[in-house]
mmCIF file of C-alpha atoms in Angstrom:
data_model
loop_
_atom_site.group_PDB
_atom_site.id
_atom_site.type_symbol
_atom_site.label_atom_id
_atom_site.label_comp_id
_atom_site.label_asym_id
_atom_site.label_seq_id
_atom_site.Cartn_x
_atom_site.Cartn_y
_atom_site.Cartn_z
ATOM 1 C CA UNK A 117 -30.490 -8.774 -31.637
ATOM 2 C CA UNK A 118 -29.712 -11.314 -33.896
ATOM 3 C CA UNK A 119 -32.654 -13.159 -36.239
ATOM 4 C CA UNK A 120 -33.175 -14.748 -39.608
ATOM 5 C CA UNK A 121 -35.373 -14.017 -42.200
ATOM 6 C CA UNK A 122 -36.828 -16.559 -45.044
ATOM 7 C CA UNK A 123 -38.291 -16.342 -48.174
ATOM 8 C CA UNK A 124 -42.127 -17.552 -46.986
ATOM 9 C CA UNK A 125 -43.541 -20.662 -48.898
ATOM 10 C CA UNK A 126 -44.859 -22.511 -49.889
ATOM 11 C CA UNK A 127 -42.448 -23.167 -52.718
ATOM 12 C CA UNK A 128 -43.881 -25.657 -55.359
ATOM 13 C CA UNK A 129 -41.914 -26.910 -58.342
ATOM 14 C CA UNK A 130 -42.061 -29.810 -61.147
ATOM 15 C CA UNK A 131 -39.044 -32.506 -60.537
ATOM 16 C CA UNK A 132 -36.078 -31.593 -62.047
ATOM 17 C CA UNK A 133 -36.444 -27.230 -61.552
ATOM 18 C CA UNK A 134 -33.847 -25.140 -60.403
ATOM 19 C CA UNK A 135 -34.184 -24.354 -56.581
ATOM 20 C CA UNK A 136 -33.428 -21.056 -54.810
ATOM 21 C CA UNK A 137 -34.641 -20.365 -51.115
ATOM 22 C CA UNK A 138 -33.083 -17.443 -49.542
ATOM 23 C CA UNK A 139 -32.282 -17.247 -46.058
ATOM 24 C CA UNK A 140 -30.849 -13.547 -45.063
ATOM 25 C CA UNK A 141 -29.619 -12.772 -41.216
ATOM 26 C CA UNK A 142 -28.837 -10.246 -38.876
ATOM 27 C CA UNK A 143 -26.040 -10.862 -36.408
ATOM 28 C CA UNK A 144 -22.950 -9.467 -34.393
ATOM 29 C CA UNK A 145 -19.696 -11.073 -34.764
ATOM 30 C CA UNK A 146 -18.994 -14.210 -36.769
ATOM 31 C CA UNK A 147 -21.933 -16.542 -36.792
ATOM 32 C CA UNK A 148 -22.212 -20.256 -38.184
ATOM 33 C CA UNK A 149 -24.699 -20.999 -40.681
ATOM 34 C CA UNK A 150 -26.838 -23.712 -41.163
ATOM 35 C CA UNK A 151 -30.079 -24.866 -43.346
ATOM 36 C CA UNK A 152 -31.928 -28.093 -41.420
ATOM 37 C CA UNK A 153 -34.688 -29.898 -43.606
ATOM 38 C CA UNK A 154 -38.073 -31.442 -41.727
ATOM 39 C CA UNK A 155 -40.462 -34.236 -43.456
ATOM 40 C CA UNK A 156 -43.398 -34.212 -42.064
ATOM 41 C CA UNK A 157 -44.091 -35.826 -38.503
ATOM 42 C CA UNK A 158 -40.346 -35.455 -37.757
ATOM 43 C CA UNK A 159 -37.639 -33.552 -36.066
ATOM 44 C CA UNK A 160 -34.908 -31.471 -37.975
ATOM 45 C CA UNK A 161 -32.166 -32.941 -39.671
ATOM 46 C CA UNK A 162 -28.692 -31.039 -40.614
ATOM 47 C CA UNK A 163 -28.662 -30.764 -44.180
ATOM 48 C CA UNK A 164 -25.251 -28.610 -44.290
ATOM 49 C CA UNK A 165 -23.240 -25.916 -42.613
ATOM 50 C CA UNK A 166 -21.146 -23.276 -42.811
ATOM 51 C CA UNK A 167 -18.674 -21.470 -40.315
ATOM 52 C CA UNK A 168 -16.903 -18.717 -41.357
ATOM 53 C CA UNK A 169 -17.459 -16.217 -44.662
ATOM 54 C CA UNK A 170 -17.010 -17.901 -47.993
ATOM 55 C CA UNK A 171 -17.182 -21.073 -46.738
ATOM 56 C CA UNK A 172 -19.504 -23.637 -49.321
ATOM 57 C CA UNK A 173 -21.795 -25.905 -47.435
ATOM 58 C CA UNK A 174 -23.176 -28.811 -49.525
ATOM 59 C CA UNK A 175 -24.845 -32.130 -48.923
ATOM 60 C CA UNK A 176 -27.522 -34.110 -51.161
ATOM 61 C CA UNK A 177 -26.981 -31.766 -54.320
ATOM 62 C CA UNK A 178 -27.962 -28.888 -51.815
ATOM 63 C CA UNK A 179 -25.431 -25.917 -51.663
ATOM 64 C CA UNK A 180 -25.386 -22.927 -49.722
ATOM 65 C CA UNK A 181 -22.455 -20.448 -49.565
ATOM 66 C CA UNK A 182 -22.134 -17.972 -46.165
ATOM 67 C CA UNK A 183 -22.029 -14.211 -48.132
ATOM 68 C CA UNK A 184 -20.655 -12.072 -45.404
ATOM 69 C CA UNK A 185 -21.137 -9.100 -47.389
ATOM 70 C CA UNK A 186 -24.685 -9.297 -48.376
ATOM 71 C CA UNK A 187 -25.773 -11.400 -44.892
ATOM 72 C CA UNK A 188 -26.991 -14.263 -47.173
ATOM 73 C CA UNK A 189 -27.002 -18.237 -46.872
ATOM 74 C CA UNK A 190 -29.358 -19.022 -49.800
ATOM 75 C CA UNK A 191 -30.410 -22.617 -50.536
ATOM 76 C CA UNK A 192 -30.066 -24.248 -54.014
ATOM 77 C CA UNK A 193 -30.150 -27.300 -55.509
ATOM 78 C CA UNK A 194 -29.882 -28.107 -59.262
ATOM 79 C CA UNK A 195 -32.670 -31.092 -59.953
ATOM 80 C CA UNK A 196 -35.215 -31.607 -57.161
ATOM 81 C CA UNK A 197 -36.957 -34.353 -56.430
ATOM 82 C CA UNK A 198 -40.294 -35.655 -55.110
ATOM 83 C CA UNK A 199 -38.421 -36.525 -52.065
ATOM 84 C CA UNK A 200 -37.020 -33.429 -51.301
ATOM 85 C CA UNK A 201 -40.764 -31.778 -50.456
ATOM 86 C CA UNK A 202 -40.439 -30.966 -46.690
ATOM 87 C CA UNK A 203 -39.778 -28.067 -44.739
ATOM 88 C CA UNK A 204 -36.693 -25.866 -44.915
ATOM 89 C CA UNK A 205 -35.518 -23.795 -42.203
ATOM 90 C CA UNK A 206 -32.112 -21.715 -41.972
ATOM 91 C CA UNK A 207 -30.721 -21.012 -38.541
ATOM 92 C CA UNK A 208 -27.988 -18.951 -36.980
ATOM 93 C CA UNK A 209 -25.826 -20.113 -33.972
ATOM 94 C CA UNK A 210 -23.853 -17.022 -32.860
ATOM 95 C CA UNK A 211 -21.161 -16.881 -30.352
ATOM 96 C CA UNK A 212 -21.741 -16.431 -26.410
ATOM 97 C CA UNK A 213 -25.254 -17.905 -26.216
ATOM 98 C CA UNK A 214 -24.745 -21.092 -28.055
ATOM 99 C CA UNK A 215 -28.690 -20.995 -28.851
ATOM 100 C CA UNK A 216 -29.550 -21.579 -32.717
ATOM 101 C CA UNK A 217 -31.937 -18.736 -34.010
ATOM 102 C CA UNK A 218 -34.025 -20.008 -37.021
ATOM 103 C CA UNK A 219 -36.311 -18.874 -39.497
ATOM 104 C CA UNK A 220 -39.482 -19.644 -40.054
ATOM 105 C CA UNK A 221 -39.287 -22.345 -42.227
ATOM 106 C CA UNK A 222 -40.002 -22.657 -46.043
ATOM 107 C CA UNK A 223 -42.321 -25.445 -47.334
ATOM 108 C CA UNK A 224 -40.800 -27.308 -50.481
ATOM 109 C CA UNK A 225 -43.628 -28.629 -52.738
ATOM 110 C CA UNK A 226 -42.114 -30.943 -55.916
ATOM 111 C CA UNK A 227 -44.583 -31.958 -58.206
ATOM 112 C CA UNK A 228 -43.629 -35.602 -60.253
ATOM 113 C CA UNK B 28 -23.485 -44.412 -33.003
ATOM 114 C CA UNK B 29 -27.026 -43.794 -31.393
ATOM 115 C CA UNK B 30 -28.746 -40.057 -32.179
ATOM 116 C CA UNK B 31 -30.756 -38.689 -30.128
ATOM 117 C CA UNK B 32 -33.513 -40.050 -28.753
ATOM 118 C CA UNK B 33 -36.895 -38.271 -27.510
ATOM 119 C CA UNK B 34 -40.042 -39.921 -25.171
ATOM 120 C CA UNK B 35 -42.419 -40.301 -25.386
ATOM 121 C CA UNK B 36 -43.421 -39.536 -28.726
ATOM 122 C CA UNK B 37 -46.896 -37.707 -28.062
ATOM 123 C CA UNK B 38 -48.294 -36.802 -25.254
ATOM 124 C CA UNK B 39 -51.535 -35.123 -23.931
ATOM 125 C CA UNK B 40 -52.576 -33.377 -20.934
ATOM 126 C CA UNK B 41 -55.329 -31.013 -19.436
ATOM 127 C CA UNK B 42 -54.502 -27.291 -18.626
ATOM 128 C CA UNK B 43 -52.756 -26.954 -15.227
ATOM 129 C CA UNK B 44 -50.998 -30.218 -15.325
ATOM 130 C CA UNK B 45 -47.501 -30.971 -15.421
ATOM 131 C CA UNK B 46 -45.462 -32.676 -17.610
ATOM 132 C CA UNK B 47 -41.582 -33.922 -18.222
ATOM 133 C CA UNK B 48 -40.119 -34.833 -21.637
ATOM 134 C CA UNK B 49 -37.146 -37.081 -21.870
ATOM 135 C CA UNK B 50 -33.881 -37.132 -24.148
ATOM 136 C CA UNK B 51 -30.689 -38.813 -24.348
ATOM 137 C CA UNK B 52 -28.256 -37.067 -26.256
ATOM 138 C CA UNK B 53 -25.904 -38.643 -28.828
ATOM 139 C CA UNK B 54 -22.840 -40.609 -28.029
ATOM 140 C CA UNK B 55 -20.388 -38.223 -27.108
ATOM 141 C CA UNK B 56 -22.229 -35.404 -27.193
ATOM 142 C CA UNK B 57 -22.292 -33.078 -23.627
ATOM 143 C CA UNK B 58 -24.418 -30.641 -24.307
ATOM 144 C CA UNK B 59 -28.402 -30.513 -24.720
ATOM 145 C CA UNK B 60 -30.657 -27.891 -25.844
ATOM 146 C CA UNK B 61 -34.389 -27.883 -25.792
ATOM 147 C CA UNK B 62 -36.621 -26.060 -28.347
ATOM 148 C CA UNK B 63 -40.169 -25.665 -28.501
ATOM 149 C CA UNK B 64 -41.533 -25.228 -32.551
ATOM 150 C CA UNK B 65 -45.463 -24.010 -32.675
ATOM 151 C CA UNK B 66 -47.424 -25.251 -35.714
ATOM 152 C CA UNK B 67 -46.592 -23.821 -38.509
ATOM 153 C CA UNK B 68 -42.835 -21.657 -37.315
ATOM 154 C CA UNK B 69 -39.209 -22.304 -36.436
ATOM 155 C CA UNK B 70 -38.152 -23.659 -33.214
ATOM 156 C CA UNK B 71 -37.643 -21.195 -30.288
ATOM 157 C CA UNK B 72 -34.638 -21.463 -27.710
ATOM 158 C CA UNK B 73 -35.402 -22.401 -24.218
ATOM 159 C CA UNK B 74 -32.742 -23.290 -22.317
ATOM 160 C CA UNK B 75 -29.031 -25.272 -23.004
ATOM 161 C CA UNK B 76 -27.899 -27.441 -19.798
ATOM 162 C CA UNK B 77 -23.679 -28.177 -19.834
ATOM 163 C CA UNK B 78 -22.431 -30.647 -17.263
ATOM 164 C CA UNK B 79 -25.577 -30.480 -15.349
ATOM 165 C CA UNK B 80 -25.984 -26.847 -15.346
ATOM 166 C CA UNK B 81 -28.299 -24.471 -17.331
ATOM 167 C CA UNK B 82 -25.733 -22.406 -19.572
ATOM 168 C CA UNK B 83 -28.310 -20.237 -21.289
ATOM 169 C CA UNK B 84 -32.269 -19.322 -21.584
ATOM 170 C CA UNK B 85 -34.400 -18.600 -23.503
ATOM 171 C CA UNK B 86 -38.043 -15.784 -22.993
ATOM 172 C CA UNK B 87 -39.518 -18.382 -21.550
ATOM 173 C CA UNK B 88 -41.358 -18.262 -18.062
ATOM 174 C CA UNK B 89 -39.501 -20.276 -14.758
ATOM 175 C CA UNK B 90 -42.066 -22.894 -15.218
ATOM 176 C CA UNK B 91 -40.157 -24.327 -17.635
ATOM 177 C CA UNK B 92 -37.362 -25.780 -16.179
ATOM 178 C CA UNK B 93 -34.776 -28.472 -16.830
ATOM 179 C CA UNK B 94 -32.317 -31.009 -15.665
ATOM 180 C CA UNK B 95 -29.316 -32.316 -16.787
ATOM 181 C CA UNK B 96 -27.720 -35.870 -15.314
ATOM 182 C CA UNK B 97 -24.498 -37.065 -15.420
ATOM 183 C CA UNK B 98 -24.805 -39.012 -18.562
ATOM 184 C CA UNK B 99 -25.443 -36.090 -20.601
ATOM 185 C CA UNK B 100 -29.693 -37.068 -20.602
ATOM 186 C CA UNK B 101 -31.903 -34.602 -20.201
ATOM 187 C CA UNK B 102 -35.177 -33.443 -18.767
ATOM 188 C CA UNK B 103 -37.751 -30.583 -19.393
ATOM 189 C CA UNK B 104 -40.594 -30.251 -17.333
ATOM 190 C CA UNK B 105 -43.466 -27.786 -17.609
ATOM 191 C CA UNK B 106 -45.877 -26.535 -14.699
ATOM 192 C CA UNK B 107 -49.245 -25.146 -14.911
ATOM 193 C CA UNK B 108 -49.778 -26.080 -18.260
ATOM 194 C CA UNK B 109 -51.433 -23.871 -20.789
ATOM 195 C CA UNK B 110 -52.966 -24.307 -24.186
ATOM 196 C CA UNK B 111 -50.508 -22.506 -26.133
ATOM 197 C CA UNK B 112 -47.753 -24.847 -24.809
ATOM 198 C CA UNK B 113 -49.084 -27.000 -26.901
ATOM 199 C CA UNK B 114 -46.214 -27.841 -29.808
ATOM 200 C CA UNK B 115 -43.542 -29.933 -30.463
ATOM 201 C CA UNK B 116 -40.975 -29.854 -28.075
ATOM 202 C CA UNK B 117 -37.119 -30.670 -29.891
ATOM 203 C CA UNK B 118 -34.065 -31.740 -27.786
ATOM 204 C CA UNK B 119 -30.919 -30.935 -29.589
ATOM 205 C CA UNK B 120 -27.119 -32.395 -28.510
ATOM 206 C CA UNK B 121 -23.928 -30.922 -29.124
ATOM 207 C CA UNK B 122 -20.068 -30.879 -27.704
ATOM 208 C CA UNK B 123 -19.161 -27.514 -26.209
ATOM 209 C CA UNK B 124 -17.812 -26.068 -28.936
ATOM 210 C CA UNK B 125 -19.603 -23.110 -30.717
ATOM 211 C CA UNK B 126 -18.840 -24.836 -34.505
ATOM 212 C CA UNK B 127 -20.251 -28.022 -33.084
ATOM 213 C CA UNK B 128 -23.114 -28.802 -34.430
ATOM 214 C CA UNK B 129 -26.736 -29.290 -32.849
ATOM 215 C CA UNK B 130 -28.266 -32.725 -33.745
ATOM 216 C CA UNK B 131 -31.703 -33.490 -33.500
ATOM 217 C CA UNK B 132 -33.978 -35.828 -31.780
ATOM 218 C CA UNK B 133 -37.521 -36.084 -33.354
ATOM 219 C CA UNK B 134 -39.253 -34.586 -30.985
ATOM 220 C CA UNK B 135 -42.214 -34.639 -28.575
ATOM 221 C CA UNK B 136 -45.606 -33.786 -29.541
ATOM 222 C CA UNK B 137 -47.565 -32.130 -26.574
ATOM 223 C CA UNK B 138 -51.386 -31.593 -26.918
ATOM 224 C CA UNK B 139 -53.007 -29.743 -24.132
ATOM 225 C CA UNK B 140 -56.566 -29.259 -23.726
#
């Protein structure tokens, strides 16, 4: 069946590092991509998405590009921030079910 | 534009009770998923209700069930509750389109003891 794997966390970095969470998935056909970010005490919010192979998703200085050939959607961002320290999660929506299958989240630590 | 909206925000209850969570999807918007997310993991799937009808489940048992009303809101309800259904429960909208995108509501945090 289909599923998505995470790097596991937690992930702590100074403001201003380089950030890399990688998100790999197993699927039939041709599934959508996202990455949804959760502070603490909230729901999920969309951070950015992509649909079809090679497509870029970006949002916030976060960028994530669908790899059909190595089943990857890994997370960067150039400079974090204090304020990005939440939860991470990559998900999968795949054609027929319309369910989203996510991962099991990565927790983003950024020291000041 | 309104988002989603969840109630009530927390909620506890005793083992064998029953209990209904509440969401109103986003302008729109006429489809609504619900999601249950343990401490500490991802959401899980458990069911997607389209024009009033459940278009997909999740492994979850038939006491969880849902309804759908002709505004595009949106009921679960739980039976017989047990501890481990304690978590937050997430209600997501959507159009009917596979590229459209889930938005979600902030949930409903369900304590049972």
């Amino acid at each position: 069946g289909n599923s998505v794997t995470q790097m596991e966390g937690p992930v702590t970095l100074s403001e201003e590092a380089f950030l890399t969470i990688n998100c790999t998935y197993t699927a039939t056909g041709y599934p959508s991509l996202f990455w949804y970010v959760q502070y603490p005490g909230e729901g999920l919010q969309l951070l950015l998405k992509a649909t079809k192979a090679d497509d870029k998703g970006s949002n916030k200085g976060f960028e994530a590009t669908y790899r059909k050939e190595t089943t990857s959607f890994h997370l960067e961002k150039g400079s974090v921030q204090v304020s990005d320290s939440a939860v991470y999660f990559c998900a999968l929506g795949s054609s027929g079910t319309y369910k989203y299958i996510f991962g099991t989240g990565t927790r983003l630590k950024v020291l000041a | 534009e309104t988002g989603v909206t969840q109630s009530p925000t927390h909620l506890i209850k005793t083992r064998g009770q029953q209990v209904t969570l509440r969401c109103s999807s986003q302008s729109g918007h006429n489809t609504v998923s619900w999601y249950q997310q343990a401490l500490g993991q991802g959401p899980q799937f458990i069911f997607q209700y389209y024009r009033e009808e459940e278009n997909g489940r999740g492994n979850f048992p038939p006491r969880f069930s849902g309804l759908q009303f002709p505004n595009y809101s949106s009921e679960l309800n739980v039976n017989a509750l047990e501890l481990d259904d304690s978590a937050l429960y997430l209600c997501a909208s959507s159009g009917r389109e596979l590229a459209d995108t889930q938005y979600f509501g902030p949930g409903t945090r369900l304590t049972v003891l």
